[in-house]
Each structure stands twice: as C-alpha cells, then as structure tokens.
PDB file of C-alpha atoms and ligand atoms in Angstrom:
ATOM      1  CA  UNK A   1       1.908 -28.212  -4.717  1.00 73.00           C
ATOM      2  CA  UNK A   2       1.304 -25.961  -1.689  1.00 86.00           C
ATOM      3  CA  UNK A   3      -0.771 -22.836  -2.147  1.00 94.00           C
ATOM      4  CA  UNK A   4       1.315 -19.722  -1.559  1.00 96.00           C
ATOM      5  CA  UNK A   5      -0.566 -16.441  -1.197  1.00 97.00           C
ATOM      6  CA  UNK A   6       0.880 -12.958  -1.525  1.00 98.00           C
ATOM      7  CA  UNK A   7      -1.931 -10.466  -1.302  1.00 98.00           C
ATOM      8  CA  UNK A   8      -0.172  -7.057  -1.273  1.00 98.00           C
ATOM      9  CA  UNK A   9       2.380  -5.762  -3.834  1.00 98.00           C
ATOM     10  CA  UNK A  10       3.077  -2.856  -6.195  1.00 98.00           C
ATOM     11  CA  UNK A  11       3.867  -2.365  -9.846  1.00 98.00           C
ATOM     12  CA  UNK A  12       4.873   0.592 -12.016  1.00 98.00           C
ATOM     13  CA  UNK A  13       1.211   1.569 -11.969  1.00 98.00           C
ATOM     14  CA  UNK A  14       2.162   3.125  -8.601  1.00 98.00           C
ATOM     15  CA  UNK A  15       5.505   3.000  -6.847  1.00 97.00           C
ATOM     16  CA  UNK A  16       6.680  -0.477  -7.752  1.00 97.00           C
ATOM     17  CA  UNK A  17       9.822  -1.032  -9.839  1.00 96.00           C
ATOM     18  CA  UNK A  18       8.432  -3.887 -11.978  1.00 97.00           C
ATOM     19  CA  UNK A  19       5.741  -3.706 -14.662  1.00 98.00           C
ATOM     20  CA  UNK A  20       2.683  -5.785 -13.890  1.00 98.00           C
ATOM     21  CA  UNK A  21       3.969  -8.451 -16.291  1.00 98.00           C
ATOM     22  CA  UNK A  22       7.411  -8.563 -14.687  1.00 98.00           C
ATOM     23  CA  UNK A  23       5.832  -8.684 -11.213  1.00 98.00           C
ATOM     24  CA  UNK A  24       3.526 -11.586 -12.091  1.00 98.00           C
ATOM     25  CA  UNK A  25       6.389 -13.513 -13.665  1.00 98.00           C
ATOM     26  CA  UNK A  26       8.610 -12.913 -10.615  1.00 97.00           C
ATOM     27  CA  UNK A  27       5.821 -13.983  -8.262  1.00 98.00           C
ATOM     28  CA  UNK A  28       5.389 -17.204 -10.317  1.00 97.00           C
ATOM     29  CA  UNK A  29       9.144 -17.870 -10.191  1.00 97.00           C
ATOM     30  CA  UNK A  30       9.036 -17.458  -6.419  1.00 96.00           C
ATOM     31  CA  UNK A  31       6.358 -20.142  -6.174  1.00 96.00           C
ATOM     32  CA  UNK A  32       3.424 -17.815  -5.469  1.00 97.00           C
ATOM     33  CA  UNK A  33       0.128 -19.433  -6.593  1.00 97.00           C
ATOM     34  CA  UNK A  34      -2.261 -16.570  -5.832  1.00 98.00           C
ATOM     35  CA  UNK A  35      -1.111 -12.961  -6.168  1.00 98.00           C
ATOM     36  CA  UNK A  36      -3.075  -9.781  -5.517  1.00 98.00           C
ATOM     37  CA  UNK A  37      -1.741  -6.665  -7.280  1.00 98.00           C
ATOM     38  CA  UNK A  38      -2.601  -3.762  -4.915  1.00 98.00           C
ATOM     39  CA  UNK A  39      -1.273  -0.521  -6.349  1.00 98.00           C
ATOM     40  CA  UNK A  40      -1.746   2.740  -4.496  1.00 98.00           C
ATOM     41  CA  UNK A  41      -5.081   4.246  -5.412  1.00 98.00           C
ATOM     42  CA  UNK A  42      -5.201   2.760  -8.884  1.00 98.00           C
ATOM     43  CA  UNK A  43      -6.421  -0.305 -10.824  1.00 98.00           C
ATOM     44  CA  UNK A  44      -4.468   0.633 -13.926  1.00 98.00           C
ATOM     45  CA  UNK A  45      -2.098  -2.294 -13.705  1.00 98.00           C
ATOM     46  CA  UNK A  46      -4.711  -4.983 -13.319  1.00 98.00           C
ATOM     47  CA  UNK A  47      -5.567  -5.855 -16.879  1.00 98.00           C
ATOM     48  CA  UNK A  48      -1.909  -6.318 -17.870  1.00 98.00           C
ATOM     49  CA  UNK A  49      -1.305  -8.362 -14.728  1.00 98.00           C
ATOM     50  CA  UNK A  50      -4.380 -10.562 -15.612  1.00 98.00           C
ATOM     51  CA  UNK A  51      -2.999 -11.246 -19.090  1.00 98.00           C
ATOM     52  CA  UNK A  52       0.414 -12.154 -17.622  1.00 98.00           C
ATOM     53  CA  UNK A  53      -1.216 -14.315 -14.967  1.00 98.00           C
ATOM     54  CA  UNK A  54      -3.258 -16.247 -17.551  1.00 98.00           C
ATOM     55  CA  UNK A  55      -0.018 -16.954 -19.497  1.00 97.00           C
ATOM     56  CA  UNK A  56       1.867 -18.302 -16.442  1.00 96.00           C
ATOM     57  CA  UNK A  57      -0.951 -20.112 -14.639  1.00 94.00           C
ATOM     58  CA  UNK A  58      -0.793 -18.042 -11.470  1.00 97.00           C
ATOM     59  CA  UNK A  59      -4.106 -16.844  -9.981  1.00 98.00           C
ATOM     60  CA  UNK A  60      -4.402 -13.024 -10.079  1.00 98.00           C
ATOM     61  CA  UNK A  61      -6.662 -11.404  -7.487  1.00 98.00           C
ATOM     62  CA  UNK A  62      -7.645  -7.937  -8.578  1.00 98.00           C
ATOM     63  CA  UNK A  63      -6.745  -5.523  -5.785  1.00 98.00           C
ATOM     64  CA  UNK A  64      -5.965  -1.987  -4.763  1.00 98.00           C
ATOM     65  CA  UNK A  65      -4.386  -0.218  -1.755  1.00 98.00           C
ATOM     66  CA  UNK A  66      -6.519   2.825  -1.009  1.00 98.00           C
ATOM     67  CA  UNK A  67      -5.152   5.780   0.958  1.00 98.00           C
ATOM     68  CA  UNK A  68      -7.774   6.934   3.522  1.00 98.00           C
ATOM     69  CA  UNK A  69      -8.073   9.271   6.455  1.00 98.00           C
ATOM     70  CA  UNK A  70      -9.404   8.595   9.876  1.00 98.00           C
ATOM     71  CA  UNK A  71      -8.961  10.930  12.840  1.00 97.00           C
ATOM     72  CA  UNK A  72      -6.632  13.064  10.713  1.00 95.00           C
ATOM     73  CA  UNK A  73      -4.220  10.200  10.104  1.00 96.00           C
ATOM     74  CA  UNK A  74      -3.579   8.216   6.857  1.00 97.00           C
ATOM     75  CA  UNK A  75      -4.476   4.570   6.856  1.00 98.00           C
ATOM     76  CA  UNK A  76      -4.080   2.142   3.918  1.00 98.00           C
ATOM     77  CA  UNK A  77      -6.927  -0.204   3.085  1.00 98.00           C
ATOM     78  CA  UNK A  78      -6.267  -3.160   0.785  1.00 99.00           C
ATOM     79  CA  UNK A  79      -9.199  -4.241  -1.331  1.00 98.00           C
ATOM     80  CA  UNK A  80      -9.121  -7.820  -2.591  1.00 98.00           C
ATOM     81  CA  UNK A  81     -11.300  -9.245  -5.380  1.00 98.00           C
ATOM     82  CA  UNK A  82     -12.543  -5.852  -6.286  1.00 98.00           C
ATOM     83  CA  UNK A  83     -14.413  -5.085  -9.496  1.00 98.00           C
ATOM     84  CA  UNK A  84     -12.115  -2.472 -11.120  1.00 98.00           C
ATOM     85  CA  UNK A  85     -14.979  -1.330 -13.374  1.00 98.00           C
ATOM     86  CA  UNK A  86     -17.273  -0.437 -10.422  1.00 98.00           C
ATOM     87  CA  UNK A  87     -18.162   3.202 -11.214  1.00 98.00           C
ATOM     88  CA  UNK A  88     -17.717   4.770  -7.770  1.00 98.00           C
ATOM     89  CA  UNK A  89     -14.292   3.076  -7.558  1.00 98.00           C
ATOM     90  CA  UNK A  90     -13.302   4.266 -10.975  1.00 97.00           C
ATOM     91  CA  UNK A  91     -14.332   7.770 -10.125  1.00 98.00           C
ATOM     92  CA  UNK A  92     -12.485   7.635  -6.782  1.00 98.00           C
ATOM     93  CA  UNK A  93      -9.221   6.584  -8.487  1.00 98.00           C
ATOM     94  CA  UNK A  94      -9.651   9.452 -10.970  1.00 98.00           C
ATOM     95  CA  UNK A  95     -10.046  11.895  -8.079  1.00 97.00           C
ATOM     96  CA  UNK A  96      -7.108  10.383  -6.195  1.00 98.00           C
ATOM     97  CA  UNK A  97      -4.893  10.824  -9.261  1.00 97.00           C
ATOM     98  CA  UNK A  98      -5.714  14.531  -9.384  1.00 97.00           C
ATOM     99  CA  UNK A  99      -5.116  14.817  -5.603  1.00 97.00           C
ATOM    100  CA  UNK A 100      -1.781  13.124  -5.972  1.00 98.00           C
ATOM    101  CA  UNK A 101      -0.719  15.476  -8.812  1.00 98.00           C
ATOM    102  CA  UNK A 102      -1.726  18.536  -6.731  1.00 98.00           C
ATOM    103  CA  UNK A 103       0.080  17.119  -3.729  1.00 98.00           C
ATOM    104  CA  UNK A 104       3.210  16.510  -5.866  1.00 98.00           C
ATOM    105  CA  UNK A 105       3.163  20.146  -7.021  1.00 98.00           C
ATOM    106  CA  UNK A 106       3.109  21.252  -3.362  1.00 98.00           C
ATOM    107  CA  UNK A 107       5.912  18.883  -2.341  1.00 98.00           C
ATOM    108  CA  UNK A 108       8.009  20.066  -5.247  1.00 98.00           C
ATOM    109  CA  UNK A 109       7.380  23.694  -4.272  1.00 98.00           C
ATOM    110  CA  UNK A 110       8.555  22.994  -0.718  1.00 98.00           C
ATOM    111  CA  UNK A 111      11.653  21.222  -2.022  1.00 98.00           C
ATOM    112  CA  UNK A 112      12.341  24.234  -4.289  1.00 98.00           C
ATOM    113  CA  UNK A 113      12.261  26.469  -1.151  1.00 97.00           C
ATOM    114  CA  UNK A 114      14.940  24.204   0.239  1.00 97.00           C
ATOM    115  CA  UNK A 115      16.981  24.815  -2.905  1.00 97.00           C
ATOM    116  CA  UNK A 116      16.123  21.492  -4.493  1.00 98.00           C
ATOM    117  CA  UNK A 117      14.766  22.281  -7.933  1.00 98.00           C
ATOM    118  CA  UNK A 118      13.432  19.969 -10.645  1.00 98.00           C
ATOM    119  CA  UNK A 119      11.498  17.506  -8.467  1.00 98.00           C
ATOM    120  CA  UNK A 120       8.132  17.838 -10.171  1.00 98.00           C
ATOM    121  CA  UNK A 121       9.469  17.114 -13.682  1.00 98.00           C
ATOM    122  CA  UNK A 122      11.481  14.225 -12.382  1.00 98.00           C
ATOM    123  CA  UNK A 123       8.675  12.517 -10.503  1.00 98.00           C
ATOM    124  CA  UNK A 124       6.187  13.050 -13.367  1.00 98.00           C
ATOM    125  CA  UNK A 125       8.626  11.426 -15.728  1.00 98.00           C
ATOM    126  CA  UNK A 126       9.368   8.519 -13.344  1.00 97.00           C
ATOM    127  CA  UNK A 127       5.691   7.863 -12.613  1.00 97.00           C
ATOM    128  CA  UNK A 128       4.640   8.049 -16.294  1.00 96.00           C
ATOM    129  CA  UNK A 129       0.977   7.172 -16.457  1.00 94.00           C
ATOM    130  CA  UNK A 130       1.114   5.787 -12.964  1.00 96.00           C
ATOM    131  CA  UNK A 131       0.282   7.372  -9.625  1.00 98.00           C
ATOM    132  CA  UNK A 132       2.854   9.768  -8.278  1.00 98.00           C
ATOM    133  CA  UNK A 133       3.869   8.848  -4.720  1.00 98.00           C
ATOM    134  CA  UNK A 134       6.335  10.059  -2.136  1.00 98.00           C
ATOM    135  CA  UNK A 135       8.489   7.076  -3.159  1.00 97.00           C
ATOM    136  CA  UNK A 136       9.109   8.840  -6.504  1.00 98.00           C
ATOM    137  CA  UNK A 137      10.269  11.907  -4.571  1.00 98.00           C
ATOM    138  CA  UNK A 138      12.497   9.733  -2.407  1.00 97.00           C
ATOM    139  CA  UNK A 139      14.053   8.225  -5.554  1.00 97.00           C
ATOM    140  CA  UNK A 140      14.625  11.703  -6.986  1.00 98.00           C
ATOM    141  CA  UNK A 141      16.293  12.961  -3.762  1.00 98.00           C
ATOM    142  CA  UNK A 142      18.488   9.858  -3.819  1.00 97.00           C
ATOM    143  CA  UNK A 143      19.441  10.275  -7.466  1.00 97.00           C
ATOM    144  CA  UNK A 144      20.454  13.907  -6.866  1.00 96.00           C
ATOM    145  CA  UNK A 145      22.522  12.937  -3.771  1.00 96.00           C
ATOM    146  CA  UNK A 146      20.449  14.995  -1.370  1.00 97.00           C
ATOM    147  CA  UNK A 147      20.091  11.856   0.741  1.00 97.00           C
ATOM    148  CA  UNK A 148      21.893   8.570   0.772  1.00 96.00           C
ATOM    149  CA  UNK A 149      18.899   6.231   1.502  1.00 94.00           C
ATOM    150  CA  UNK A 150      15.139   6.179   0.872  1.00 93.00           C
ATOM    151  CA  UNK A 151      14.666   6.197   4.651  1.00 94.00           C
ATOM    152  CA  UNK A 152      16.719   9.375   4.958  1.00 97.00           C
ATOM    153  CA  UNK A 153      14.518  11.009   2.310  1.00 98.00           C
ATOM    154  CA  UNK A 154      11.524  10.351   4.527  1.00 97.00           C
ATOM    155  CA  UNK A 155      13.307  11.277   7.722  1.00 98.00           C
ATOM    156  CA  UNK A 156      14.507  14.629   6.341  1.00 98.00           C
ATOM    157  CA  UNK A 157      12.017  15.715   3.794  1.00 98.00           C
ATOM    158  CA  UNK A 158       8.959  13.544   3.095  1.00 98.00           C
ATOM    159  CA  UNK A 159       7.848  12.053   6.376  1.00 97.00           C
ATOM    160  CA  UNK A 160       5.059  13.592   8.521  1.00 94.00           C
ATOM    161  CA  UNK A 161       6.070  17.061   9.741  1.00 95.00           C
ATOM    162  CA  UNK A 162       9.341  17.153   7.773  1.00 97.00           C
ATOM    163  CA  UNK A 163      10.574  19.876   5.422  1.00 97.00           C
ATOM    164  CA  UNK A 164       8.646  18.887   2.324  1.00 98.00           C
ATOM    165  CA  UNK A 165       5.649  17.192   3.963  1.00 98.00           C
ATOM    166  CA  UNK A 166       2.256  18.188   2.637  1.00 98.00           C
ATOM    167  CA  UNK A 167      -0.602  17.206   4.957  1.00 95.00           C
ATOM    168  CA  UNK A 168      -3.243  15.486   2.851  1.00 95.00           C
ATOM    169  CA  UNK A 169      -6.849  14.739   3.659  1.00 96.00           C
ATOM    170  CA  UNK A 170      -7.731  11.542   1.884  1.00 97.00           C
ATOM    171  CA  UNK A 171     -11.258  10.203   1.686  1.00 96.00           C
ATOM    172  CA  UNK A 172     -12.746   8.981   4.915  1.00 98.00           C
ATOM    173  CA  UNK A 173     -11.876   5.433   5.864  1.00 98.00           C
ATOM    174  CA  UNK A 174     -15.637   4.541   5.809  1.00 98.00           C
ATOM    175  CA  UNK A 175     -15.934   5.719   2.209  1.00 98.00           C
ATOM    176  CA  UNK A 176     -12.787   3.913   1.043  1.00 98.00           C
ATOM    177  CA  UNK A 177     -14.067   0.692   2.562  1.00 98.00           C
ATOM    178  CA  UNK A 178     -17.461   1.258   0.841  1.00 98.00           C
ATOM    179  CA  UNK A 179     -15.776   1.541  -2.605  1.00 98.00           C
ATOM    180  CA  UNK A 180     -14.158  -1.881  -2.012  1.00 98.00           C
ATOM    181  CA  UNK A 181     -17.180  -3.643  -0.567  1.00 98.00           C
ATOM    182  CA  UNK A 182     -19.570  -1.966  -3.001  1.00 98.00           C
ATOM    183  CA  UNK A 183     -17.520  -3.380  -5.849  1.00 98.00           C
ATOM    184  CA  UNK A 184     -17.834  -6.847  -4.402  1.00 98.00           C
ATOM    185  CA  UNK A 185     -14.409  -6.900  -2.771  1.00 98.00           C
ATOM    186  CA  UNK A 186     -13.073  -7.576   0.712  1.00 98.00           C
ATOM    187  CA  UNK A 187     -11.508  -4.711   2.762  1.00 98.00           C
ATOM    188  CA  UNK A 188      -8.317  -5.493   4.704  1.00 99.00           C
ATOM    189  CA  UNK A 189      -6.432  -3.088   7.000  1.00 98.00           C
ATOM    190  CA  UNK A 190      -2.889  -2.895   5.634  1.00 98.00           C
ATOM    191  CA  UNK A 191       0.299  -3.175   7.753  1.00 97.00           C
ATOM    192  CA  UNK A 192      -1.510  -2.281  11.094  1.00 97.00           C
ATOM    193  CA  UNK A 193       1.657  -1.822  13.116  1.00 97.00           C
ATOM    194  CA  UNK A 194       3.145   0.813  10.768  1.00 95.00           C
ATOM    195  CA  UNK A 195       0.766   3.521  12.108  1.00 97.00           C
ATOM    196  CA  UNK A 196       2.429   3.409  15.526  1.00 95.00           C
ATOM    197  CA  UNK A 197      -0.893   3.591  17.378  1.00 98.00           C
ATOM    198  CA  UNK A 198      -1.242   2.932  21.072  1.00 97.00           C
ATOM    199  CA  UNK A 199      -3.312  -0.141  21.924  1.00 97.00           C
ATOM    200  CA  UNK A 200      -6.337   1.994  22.768  1.00 98.00           C
ATOM    201  CA  UNK A 201      -6.250   3.874  19.465  1.00 98.00           C
ATOM    202  CA  UNK A 202      -5.705   0.589  17.563  1.00 98.00           C
ATOM    203  CA  UNK A 203      -8.891  -0.769  19.216  1.00 98.00           C
ATOM    204  CA  UNK A 204     -10.816   2.370  18.233  1.00 98.00           C
ATOM    205  CA  UNK A 205      -9.500   2.109  14.677  1.00 98.00           C
ATOM    206  CA  UNK A 206     -10.439  -1.555  14.386  1.00 98.00           C
ATOM    207  CA  UNK A 207     -13.903  -0.929  15.775  1.00 98.00           C
ATOM    208  CA  UNK A 208     -14.415   1.909  13.165  1.00 98.00           C
ATOM    209  CA  UNK A 209     -12.977  -0.283  10.400  1.00 98.00           C
ATOM    210  CA  UNK A 210     -15.292  -3.183  11.253  1.00 98.00           C
ATOM    211  CA  UNK A 211     -18.258  -0.862  11.565  1.00 98.00           C
ATOM    212  CA  UNK A 212     -17.467   0.399   8.051  1.00 98.00           C
ATOM    213  CA  UNK A 213     -17.520  -3.164   6.699  1.00 98.00           C
ATOM    214  CA  UNK A 214     -13.862  -4.095   6.940  1.00 98.00           C
ATOM    215  CA  UNK A 215     -13.391  -7.841   7.424  1.00 98.00           C
ATOM    216  CA  UNK A 216      -9.615  -8.486   7.294  1.00 98.00           C
ATOM    217  CA  UNK A 217      -6.280  -7.385   8.748  1.00 98.00           C
ATOM    218  CA  UNK A 218      -2.748  -8.005   7.493  1.00 98.00           C
ATOM    219  CA  UNK A 219      -1.431 -10.394  10.103  1.00 98.00           C
ATOM    220  CA  UNK A 220       1.696 -11.195   8.111  1.00 97.00           C
ATOM    221  CA  UNK A 221       3.456  -8.458   6.196  1.00 94.00           C
ATOM    222  CA  UNK A 222       6.964  -8.484   4.687  1.00 86.00           C
ATOM    223  CA  UNK A 223       8.685  -6.974   7.618  1.00 80.00           C
ATOM    224  CA  UNK A 224       6.871  -8.496  10.597  1.00 83.00           C
ATOM    225  CA  UNK A 225       8.761 -10.522  13.139  1.00 88.00           C
ATOM    226  CA  UNK A 226       7.071 -13.288  15.178  1.00 92.00           C
ATOM    227  CA  UNK A 227       6.211 -10.992  18.118  1.00 95.00           C
ATOM    228  CA  UNK A 228       4.550  -8.576  15.704  1.00 95.00           C
ATOM    229  CA  UNK A 229       2.642 -11.383  14.025  1.00 96.00           C
ATOM    230  CA  UNK A 230       1.372 -12.500  17.384  1.00 96.00           C
ATOM    231  CA  UNK A 231       0.319  -8.974  18.305  1.00 97.00           C
ATOM    232  CA  UNK A 232      -1.712  -8.519  15.143  1.00 97.00           C
ATOM    233  CA  UNK A 233      -3.112 -12.111  15.360  1.00 98.00           C
ATOM    234  CA  UNK A 234      -4.402 -11.220  18.818  1.00 98.00           C
ATOM    235  CA  UNK A 235      -6.189  -8.177  17.329  1.00 98.00           C
ATOM    236  CA  UNK A 236      -7.631 -10.348  14.564  1.00 98.00           C
ATOM    237  CA  UNK A 237      -9.014 -12.812  17.051  1.00 98.00           C
ATOM    238  CA  UNK A 238     -10.375 -10.122  19.333  1.00 98.00           C
ATOM    239  CA  UNK A 239     -12.129  -8.213  16.525  1.00 98.00           C
ATOM    240  CA  UNK A 240     -13.123 -11.366  14.576  1.00 98.00           C
ATOM    241  CA  UNK A 241     -11.169 -10.237  11.505  1.00 98.00           C
ATOM    242  CA  UNK A 242      -9.801 -12.630   8.884  1.00 98.00           C
ATOM    243  CA  UNK A 243      -6.016 -12.623   8.466  1.00 98.00           C
ATOM    244  CA  UNK A 244      -4.213 -11.636   5.303  1.00 98.00           C
ATOM    245  CA  UNK A 245      -0.608 -12.140   4.208  1.00 97.00           C
ATOM    246  CA  UNK A 246       1.227  -9.809   1.896  1.00 97.00           C
ATOM    247  CA  UNK A 247       4.833  -8.903   1.212  1.00 96.00           C
ATOM    248  CA  UNK A 248       4.147  -5.218   0.228  1.00 96.00           C
ATOM    249  CA  UNK A 249       6.844  -5.932  -2.397  1.00 97.00           C
ATOM    250  CA  UNK A 250       7.941  -2.811  -4.266  1.00 96.00           C
ATOM    251  CA  UNK A 251      11.398  -3.500  -5.606  1.00 94.00           C
ATOM    252  CA  UNK A 252      13.643  -6.467  -6.329  1.00 93.00           C
ATOM    253  CA  UNK A 253      16.573  -4.823  -4.535  1.00 88.00           C
ATOM    254  CA  UNK A 254      14.715  -5.070  -1.167  1.00 75.00           C
ATOM    255  CA  UNK A 255      15.571  -8.643  -0.607  1.00 68.00           C
ATOM    256  CA  UNK A 256      13.862  -8.850   2.786  1.00 72.00           C
ATOM    257  CA  UNK A 257      10.436  -8.399   1.235  1.00 86.00           C
ATOM    258  CA  UNK A 258      10.596 -10.855  -1.667  1.00 91.00           C
ATOM    259  CA  UNK A 259       7.296 -11.858  -3.235  1.00 94.00           C
ATOM    260  CA  UNK A 260       5.740 -14.861  -1.506  1.00 90.00           C
ATOM    261  CA  UNK A 261       8.445 -15.173   1.068  1.00 90.00           C
ATOM    262  CA  UNK A 262       6.141 -14.902   4.045  1.00 91.00           C
ATOM    263  CA  UNK A 263       5.623 -16.608   7.395  1.00 91.00           C
ATOM    264  CA  UNK A 264       2.488 -18.771   7.349  1.00 92.00           C
ATOM    265  CA  UNK A 265      -0.650 -17.348   8.889  1.00 95.00           C
ATOM    266  CA  UNK A 266      -1.029 -18.601  12.510  1.00 96.00           C
ATOM    267  CA  UNK A 267      -3.301 -21.665  12.553  1.00 95.00           C
ATOM    268  CA  UNK A 268      -6.079 -20.117  14.655  1.00 96.00           C
ATOM    269  CA  UNK A 269      -6.587 -17.203  12.271  1.00 98.00           C
ATOM    270  CA  UNK A 270      -9.255 -17.487   9.577  1.00 98.00           C
ATOM    271  CA  UNK A 271      -7.520 -16.902   6.206  1.00 98.00           C
ATOM    272  CA  UNK A 272      -8.926 -13.973   4.246  1.00 98.00           C
ATOM    273  CA  UNK A 273      -8.728 -16.073   1.026  1.00 98.00           C
ATOM    274  CA  UNK A 274     -11.581 -18.148   2.351  1.00 97.00           C
ATOM    275  CA  UNK A 275     -13.715 -15.050   1.887  1.00 97.00           C
ATOM    276  CA  UNK A 276     -12.660 -14.550  -1.727  1.00 95.00           C
ATOM    277  CA  UNK A 277     -15.155 -16.276  -3.937  1.00 75.00           C
TER     278      UNK A 277
HETATM  279  P1  AMP B   1       2.290   8.115  -0.571  1.00 80.08           P
HETATM  280  O1  AMP B   1       1.177   7.118  -0.665  1.00 80.08           O
HETATM  281  O2  AMP B   1       2.522   8.880  -1.822  1.00 80.08           O
HETATM  282  O3  AMP B   1       2.232   8.973   0.667  1.00 80.08           O
HETATM  283  O4  AMP B   1       3.661   7.307  -0.466  1.00 80.08           O
HETATM  284  C1  AMP B   1       3.730   6.326   0.522  1.00 80.08           C
HETATM  285  C2  AMP B   1       4.703   5.243   0.053  1.00 80.08           C
HETATM  286  O5  AMP B   1       6.012   5.732   0.414  1.00 80.08           O
HETATM  287  C3  AMP B   1       4.565   3.953   0.848  1.00 80.08           C
HETATM  288  O6  AMP B   1       3.663   3.148   0.158  1.00 80.08           O
HETATM  289  C4  AMP B   1       5.938   3.455   0.852  1.00 80.08           C
HETATM  290  O7  AMP B   1       6.164   2.704  -0.350  1.00 80.08           O
HETATM  291  C5  AMP B   1       6.782   4.627   0.868  1.00 80.08           C
HETATM  292  N1  AMP B   1       7.276   4.938   2.236  1.00 80.08           N
HETATM  293  C6  AMP B   1       6.621   5.523   3.184  1.00 80.08           C
HETATM  294  N2  AMP B   1       7.428   5.713   4.300  1.00 80.08           N
HETATM  295  C7  AMP B   1       8.645   5.208   3.897  1.00 80.08           C
HETATM  296  C8  AMP B   1       9.858   5.103   4.587  1.00 80.08           C
HETATM  297  N3  AMP B   1      10.083   5.536   5.846  1.00 80.08           N
HETATM  298  N4  AMP B   1      10.926   4.550   3.902  1.00 80.08           N
HETATM  299  C9  AMP B   1      10.768   4.142   2.624  1.00 80.08           C
HETATM  300  N5  AMP B   1       9.589   4.208   1.944  1.00 80.08           N
HETATM  301  C10 AMP B   1       8.529   4.750   2.601  1.00 80.08           C
HETATM  302 MN1   MN B   2       4.345   2.187  -1.702  1.00 80.08          MN
HETATM  303 MN1   MN B   3       0.792   0.928   2.535  1.00 80.08          MN
HETATM  304 MN1   MN B   4       1.677  -1.222  -0.125  1.00 80.08          MN
END
C-alpha cells in the first residue's frame, strides 16, 4: 500500500468543520496513511485524534499551526511531531486563546459599528471550547446574509485593512519556531505563496525562518498548481528546506482540498517526514 501523507488540516478544535474523530476517519477513508492534525494555535484536538487514529490504524502526527508575526505581517508555522505537553507550548496556546478572545471582542465591536450586531455571541457559540478564528466570523456573516460567500466576508469585512479587521501582533516568528523545536518538533512554513511576498521578501523571510530553526516548507498545499509547486520547490532547494505536503483541509464542502488528495512532492525535494522520528 502506498504511503499517503497529509500534514496540515483543521478540526473543530479551531476552524475545521469535523471533530478530530470525524476528521481522522475521513482521512482514513481517503487513503491517508499519515495525518498531522494542525489546528490554529491549539493542541486541544490531539488526544481525541490519537484515540481515533489508534482505532483505524492511521498514523497520527501531533501538530499545530501557530500564528506568528514577522516584519508586522502574520505568518503561519506548522509544527509536526510536537510534544503537546511541552510547558512553554502549553503556556503559549493559553495566551493565544486569550488573545483570540480579545481580538474577537474587537472584531465584533467593529461589526456592531457597521450595524451588524450579535457576532460575538454567535462566534463564541460556534467555536465552543475551540479557538475563535476569523472563519467563525465569516460563517456568521454568511448565515446572516451580510455576504454570500466566505471570500466576500474576508474581502468586505475581515481581510487586512477591511471594515472589521483588527491588526494583531502575534508572537515573533523566532519564538513560535522555538516552541515547536523546543518540544522536539519540526517547524514548517505553511502555504508560503499565500503571503503574496515579492521574491526578495520571500528570501528574507526564509533566511529568518531558517535562522530561527525552521527546517521545512509546504511545497504542496491543497490549492497549489504545478507552477506554484515548482516555485516553492525552487525555494526549498535554494534554502535547503525539506518539503511538506498538506491539504489545509477545513470543511468537506470544499471539494478541491480533500484530505490526502495532493500532488506528490517533486522527486528532488527531501520529504519532511524523513525528519520525523
Ligand atoms: P485567523 O487565524 O483567526 O486570522 O483566521 C484565519 C483563517 O481564516 C485561515 O486559517 C483560513 O481558514 C481563513 N481565511 C483566511 N483568509 C480567507 C479567505 N480569503 N477566504 C476564506 N477563508 C479565509
Ligand atoms: Mn483556518
Ligand atoms: Mn494557515
Ligand atoms: Mn491551516
């Protein structure tokens, strides 16, 4: 049986639609043999996912997707094979949860000013014990017919500089990487093309990321086409970074990012799973 890796996805512990158990079962049905659960800024879904994985025979890699700041911009760092009980990481996730609640209050206030009341209650209810994200606000705006797509919610309200955007200073990229590596994990730069950096800024970012201890980059993500894969593979080669593959799956209704349905890593790229012991 071929090994199929999917090293980036979300559950109800953050902005995914499926519980960790449902997610693991779906990954198994899709033929995934190694799955990393990488919820935004939380490890809360990992123990349930581990139990479900043991029952299905899939290998579960404990992960996280940390929000970080570098040069006043937000970058996502995926940690693979982390130790969720590593105290600095546990403390960081606690602080991130508080930051996210405070940010949600500010976003809701901005929406109220735009005559859109009730957002805070709705997102708190939807997120439950999980991390509150802008996706929850997008779902709320959609459910109240203020927008007709998730994308429109970001374009009009939630995206950078838009009506309900709240600039957030996350922990420094170096610190976020250190929580991952300190816990025994491997740090991977998530979806590098989503930041819309120029080539020279991308090189500065990758130099800083490597300097901080980052060792991998997502060469294949759910929405990459072959040109994009080649672009990122070239960065991986140039900066001697291992390549990761991850769908960034959030929701079964987004058919184009199904779990495990990923282009193989280019043959000249060192697979990040070779670094996971
Ligand atoms: P947050 O980490 O709370 O800022 O929320 C970021 C999440 O919002 C991402 O992980 C995506 O799931 C989602 N997101 C960001 N931009 C968009 C977009 N343009 N369309 C749909 N979802 C988005
Ligand atoms: Mn998300
Ligand atoms: Mn991300
Ligand atoms: Mn993600």
